[in-house]
Amino acid sequence: MAAYYIVEINPSSNHALIKAAHVYRVTDDHQFDATKVISFDRETIVSKIQNGFGFRVLTKSDGQWHVGNPVAIDENGYIKITPDGIKADYLGHLPTYD
């Protein structure tokens, strides 16, 4: 079960790494409060995943939320939703912020 949904990312200048992300905390009944955005830096996300906290991406289209792929750390330490062998973080096409 996901403990957090990632909804927005702050990418590095070359877009290879995620500097930070906006997330929503997920309750035991799979609900979240979209008015309570939490900011995690990259190191916190990696640490939480390594310590067993689940993350998934969350997108919104046509006014509806859509839970996406689970987030993992690959063998090279990159944050990914799919293993692709590329040396960069990849969470799909999430919105970005500065």
mmCIF file with all atom_site columns, C-alpha atoms in Angstrom:
data_model
loop_
_atom_site.group_PDB
_atom_site.id
_atom_site.type_symbol
_atom_site.label_atom_id
_atom_site.label_alt_id
_atom_site.label_comp_id
_atom_site.label_asym_id
_atom_site.label_entity_id
_atom_site.label_seq_id
_atom_site.pdbx_PDB_ins_code
_atom_site.Cartn_x
_atom_site.Cartn_y
_atom_site.Cartn_z
_atom_site.occupancy
_atom_site.B_iso_or_equiv
_atom_site.pdbx_formal_charge
_atom_site.auth_seq_id
_atom_site.auth_comp_id
_atom_site.auth_asym_id
_atom_site.auth_atom_id
_atom_site.pdbx_PDB_model_num
ATOM 1  C CA . MET A 1 1  ? 0.000   0.000  0.000   1.00 0.00 ? 1  MET A CA 1
ATOM 2  C CA . ALA A 1 2  ? 1.214   3.487  -0.779  1.00 0.00 ? 2  ALA A CA 1
ATOM 3  C CA . ALA A 1 3  ? 1.898   5.790  2.136   1.00 0.00 ? 3  ALA A CA 1
ATOM 4  C CA . TYR A 1 4  ? 2.411   8.775  -0.175  1.00 0.00 ? 4  TYR A CA 1
ATOM 5  C CA . TYR A 1 5  ? 1.294   9.930  -3.606  1.00 0.00 ? 5  TYR A CA 1
ATOM 6  C CA . ILE A 1 6  ? 3.742   12.056 -5.609  1.00 0.00 ? 6  ILE A CA 1
ATOM 7  C CA . VAL A 1 7  ? 1.847   14.722 -7.541  1.00 0.00 ? 7  VAL A CA 1
ATOM 8  C CA . GLU A 1 8  ? 4.498   17.247 -8.675  1.00 0.00 ? 8  GLU A CA 1
ATOM 9  C CA . ILE A 1 9  ? 8.254   17.269 -9.045  1.00 0.00 ? 9  ILE A CA 1
ATOM 10 C CA . ASN A 1 10 ? 10.995  19.887 -8.920  1.00 0.00 ? 10 ASN A CA 1
ATOM 11 C CA . PRO A 1 11 ? 13.575  18.591 -11.419 1.00 0.00 ? 11 PRO A CA 1
ATOM 12 C CA . SER A 1 12 ? 17.240  19.488 -11.561 1.00 0.00 ? 12 SER A CA 1
ATOM 13 C CA . SER A 1 13 ? 18.310  21.916 -14.294 1.00 0.00 ? 13 SER A CA 1
ATOM 14 C CA . ASN A 1 14 ? 19.232  19.064 -16.645 1.00 0.00 ? 14 ASN A CA 1
ATOM 15 C CA . HIS A 1 15 ? 16.111  17.055 -15.647 1.00 0.00 ? 15 HIS A CA 1
ATOM 16 C CA . ALA A 1 16 ? 18.225  14.016 -14.691 1.00 0.00 ? 16 ALA A CA 1
ATOM 17 C CA . LEU A 1 17 ? 17.312  14.123 -11.008 1.00 0.00 ? 17 LEU A CA 1
ATOM 18 C CA . ILE A 1 18 ? 14.365  15.114 -8.921  1.00 0.00 ? 18 ILE A CA 1
ATOM 19 C CA . LYS A 1 19 ? 15.425  17.772 -6.403  1.00 0.00 ? 19 LYS A CA 1
ATOM 20 C CA . ALA A 1 20 ? 12.139  17.604 -4.490  1.00 0.00 ? 20 ALA A CA 1
ATOM 21 C CA . ALA A 1 21 ? 8.510   16.556 -4.832  1.00 0.00 ? 21 ALA A CA 1
ATOM 22 C CA . HIS A 1 22 ? 5.094   17.547 -3.589  1.00 0.00 ? 22 HIS A CA 1
ATOM 23 C CA . VAL A 1 23 ? 3.260   14.608 -2.066  1.00 0.00 ? 23 VAL A CA 1
ATOM 24 C CA . TYR A 1 24 ? -0.002  13.751 -0.342  1.00 0.00 ? 24 TYR A CA 1
ATOM 25 C CA . ARG A 1 25 ? -0.058  11.470 2.685   1.00 0.00 ? 25 ARG A CA 1
ATOM 26 C CA . VAL A 1 26 ? -2.346  8.458  2.175   1.00 0.00 ? 26 VAL A CA 1
ATOM 27 C CA . THR A 1 27 ? -4.549  7.257  5.025   1.00 0.00 ? 27 THR A CA 1
ATOM 28 C CA . ASP A 1 28 ? -5.244  3.630  5.891   1.00 0.00 ? 28 ASP A CA 1
ATOM 29 C CA . ASP A 1 29 ? -8.470  3.764  3.871   1.00 0.00 ? 29 ASP A CA 1
ATOM 30 C CA . HIS A 1 30 ? -6.573  4.924  0.731   1.00 0.00 ? 30 HIS A CA 1
ATOM 31 C CA . GLN A 1 31 ? -7.787  8.530  1.023   1.00 0.00 ? 31 GLN A CA 1
ATOM 32 C CA . PHE A 1 32 ? -5.739  11.728 0.872   1.00 0.00 ? 32 PHE A CA 1
ATOM 33 C CA . ASP A 1 33 ? -6.290  15.419 1.493   1.00 0.00 ? 33 ASP A CA 1
ATOM 34 C CA . ALA A 1 34 ? -5.348  17.389 -1.630  1.00 0.00 ? 34 ALA A CA 1
ATOM 35 C CA . THR A 1 35 ? -5.221  20.597 0.430   1.00 0.00 ? 35 THR A CA 1
ATOM 36 C CA . LYS A 1 36 ? -2.350  19.279 2.578   1.00 0.00 ? 36 LYS A CA 1
ATOM 37 C CA . VAL A 1 37 ? 0.693   19.221 0.331   1.00 0.00 ? 37 VAL A CA 1
ATOM 38 C CA . ILE A 1 38 ? 3.940   17.946 1.837   1.00 0.00 ? 38 ILE A CA 1
ATOM 39 C CA . SER A 1 39 ? 7.333   18.736 0.291   1.00 0.00 ? 39 SER A CA 1
ATOM 40 C CA . PHE A 1 40 ? 10.036  16.071 0.408   1.00 0.00 ? 40 PHE A CA 1
ATOM 41 C CA . ASP A 1 41 ? 13.548  16.516 -0.915  1.00 0.00 ? 41 ASP A CA 1
ATOM 42 C CA . ARG A 1 42 ? 15.109  13.723 -2.966  1.00 0.00 ? 42 ARG A CA 1
ATOM 43 C CA . GLU A 1 43 ? 17.061  12.290 -0.028  1.00 0.00 ? 43 GLU A CA 1
ATOM 44 C CA . THR A 1 44 ? 13.895  11.998 2.073   1.00 0.00 ? 44 THR A CA 1
ATOM 45 C CA . ILE A 1 45 ? 12.031  10.177 -0.702  1.00 0.00 ? 45 ILE A CA 1
ATOM 46 C CA . VAL A 1 46 ? 14.906  7.723  -1.184  1.00 0.00 ? 46 VAL A CA 1
ATOM 47 C CA . SER A 1 47 ? 15.243  7.153  2.564   1.00 0.00 ? 47 SER A CA 1
ATOM 48 C CA . LYS A 1 48 ? 11.518  6.582  3.046   1.00 0.00 ? 48 LYS A CA 1
ATOM 49 C CA . ILE A 1 49 ? 11.363  4.081  0.160   1.00 0.00 ? 49 ILE A CA 1
ATOM 50 C CA . GLN A 1 50 ? 14.402  2.248  1.540   1.00 0.00 ? 50 GLN A CA 1
ATOM 51 C CA . ASN A 1 51 ? 12.666  2.125  4.931   1.00 0.00 ? 51 ASN A CA 1
ATOM 52 C CA . GLY A 1 52 ? 9.537   0.496  3.514   1.00 0.00 ? 52 GLY A CA 1
ATOM 53 C CA . PHE A 1 53 ? 7.230   3.447  2.865   1.00 0.00 ? 53 PHE A CA 1
ATOM 54 C CA . GLY A 1 54 ? 5.347   3.038  -0.390  1.00 0.00 ? 54 GLY A CA 1
ATOM 55 C CA . PHE A 1 55 ? 5.063   5.806  -2.969  1.00 0.00 ? 55 PHE A CA 1
ATOM 56 C CA . ARG A 1 56 ? 2.942   5.971  -6.114  1.00 0.00 ? 56 ARG A CA 1
ATOM 57 C CA . VAL A 1 57 ? 2.465   8.699  -8.673  1.00 0.00 ? 57 VAL A CA 1
ATOM 58 C CA . LEU A 1 58 ? -0.885  10.478 -8.745  1.00 0.00 ? 58 LEU A CA 1
ATOM 59 C CA . THR A 1 59 ? -2.226  12.478 -11.680 1.00 0.00 ? 59 THR A CA 1
ATOM 60 C CA . LYS A 1 60 ? -5.387  14.427 -12.316 1.00 0.00 ? 60 LYS A CA 1
ATOM 61 C CA . SER A 1 61 ? -7.254  14.608 -15.606 1.00 0.00 ? 61 SER A CA 1
ATOM 62 C CA . ASP A 1 62 ? -10.816 15.604 -16.401 1.00 0.00 ? 62 ASP A CA 1
ATOM 63 C CA . GLY A 1 63 ? -11.284 16.458 -12.721 1.00 0.00 ? 63 GLY A CA 1
ATOM 64 C CA . GLN A 1 64 ? -10.522 12.908 -11.593 1.00 0.00 ? 64 GLN A CA 1
ATOM 65 C CA . TRP A 1 65 ? -7.518  11.594 -9.673  1.00 0.00 ? 65 TRP A CA 1
ATOM 66 C CA . HIS A 1 66 ? -5.694  8.585  -11.122 1.00 0.00 ? 66 HIS A CA 1
ATOM 67 C CA . VAL A 1 67 ? -3.316  6.481  -9.054  1.00 0.00 ? 67 VAL A CA 1
ATOM 68 C CA . GLY A 1 68 ? -0.346  5.447  -11.153 1.00 0.00 ? 68 GLY A CA 1
ATOM 69 C CA . ASN A 1 69 ? 2.673   3.209  -10.894 1.00 0.00 ? 69 ASN A CA 1
ATOM 70 C CA . PRO A 1 70 ? 4.541   2.443  -7.700  1.00 0.00 ? 70 PRO A CA 1
ATOM 71 C CA . VAL A 1 71 ? 7.823   4.280  -7.221  1.00 0.00 ? 71 VAL A CA 1
ATOM 72 C CA . ALA A 1 72 ? 11.057  2.361  -6.565  1.00 0.00 ? 72 ALA A CA 1
ATOM 73 C CA . ILE A 1 73 ? 14.780  2.954  -6.309  1.00 0.00 ? 73 ILE A CA 1
ATOM 74 C CA . ASP A 1 74 ? 16.762  1.148  -9.024  1.00 0.00 ? 74 ASP A CA 1
ATOM 75 C CA . GLU A 1 75 ? 20.149  -0.536 -8.580  1.00 0.00 ? 75 GLU A CA 1
ATOM 76 C CA . ASN A 1 76 ? 21.910  2.751  -9.405  1.00 0.00 ? 76 ASN A CA 1
ATOM 77 C CA . GLY A 1 77 ? 19.949  4.779  -6.837  1.00 0.00 ? 77 GLY A CA 1
ATOM 78 C CA . TYR A 1 78 ? 17.566  6.480  -9.271  1.00 0.00 ? 78 TYR A CA 1
ATOM 79 C CA . ILE A 1 79 ? 13.903  7.072  -8.453  1.00 0.00 ? 79 ILE A CA 1
ATOM 80 C CA . LYS A 1 80 ? 11.786  5.235  -11.056 1.00 0.00 ? 80 LYS A CA 1
ATOM 81 C CA . ILE A 1 81 ? 8.322   4.024  -11.954 1.00 0.00 ? 81 ILE A CA 1
ATOM 82 C CA . THR A 1 82 ? 9.715   1.647  -14.583 1.00 0.00 ? 82 THR A CA 1
ATOM 83 C CA . PRO A 1 83 ? 13.139  0.034  -14.856 1.00 0.00 ? 83 PRO A CA 1
ATOM 84 C CA . ASP A 1 84 ? 14.666  1.380  -18.038 1.00 0.00 ? 84 ASP A CA 1
ATOM 85 C CA . GLY A 1 85 ? 18.450  1.335  -17.553 1.00 0.00 ? 85 GLY A CA 1
ATOM 86 C CA . ILE A 1 86 ? 18.694  5.111  -18.016 1.00 0.00 ? 86 ILE A CA 1
ATOM 87 C CA . LYS A 1 87 ? 20.837  6.901  -15.441 1.00 0.00 ? 87 LYS A CA 1
ATOM 88 C CA . ALA A 1 88 ? 18.202  9.426  -14.407 1.00 0.00 ? 88 ALA A CA 1
ATOM 89 C CA . ASP A 1 89 ? 15.114  9.666  -12.221 1.00 0.00 ? 89 ASP A CA 1
ATOM 90 C CA . TYR A 1 90 ? 11.846  8.998  -14.030 1.00 0.00 ? 90 TYR A CA 1
ATOM 91 C CA . LEU A 1 91 ? 8.309   9.400  -12.658 1.00 0.00 ? 91 LEU A CA 1
ATOM 92 C CA . GLY A 1 92 ? 6.454   9.767  -15.903 1.00 0.00 ? 92 GLY A CA 1
ATOM 93 C CA . HIS A 1 93 ? 4.948   13.054 -17.000 1.00 0.00 ? 93 HIS A CA 1
ATOM 94 C CA . LEU A 1 94 ? 4.141   14.708 -13.681 1.00 0.00 ? 94 LEU A CA 1
ATOM 95 C CA . PRO A 1 95 ? 3.723   18.460 -13.467 1.00 0.00 ? 95 PRO A CA 1
ATOM 96 C CA . THR A 1 96 ? 6.822   20.383 -12.410 1.00 0.00 ? 96 THR A CA 1
ATOM 97 C CA . TYR A 1 97 ? 7.398   23.320 -10.075 1.00 0.00 ? 97 TYR A CA 1
ATOM 98 C CA . ASP A 1 98 ? 10.332  25.561 -9.156  1.00 0.00 ? 98 ASP A CA 1
#
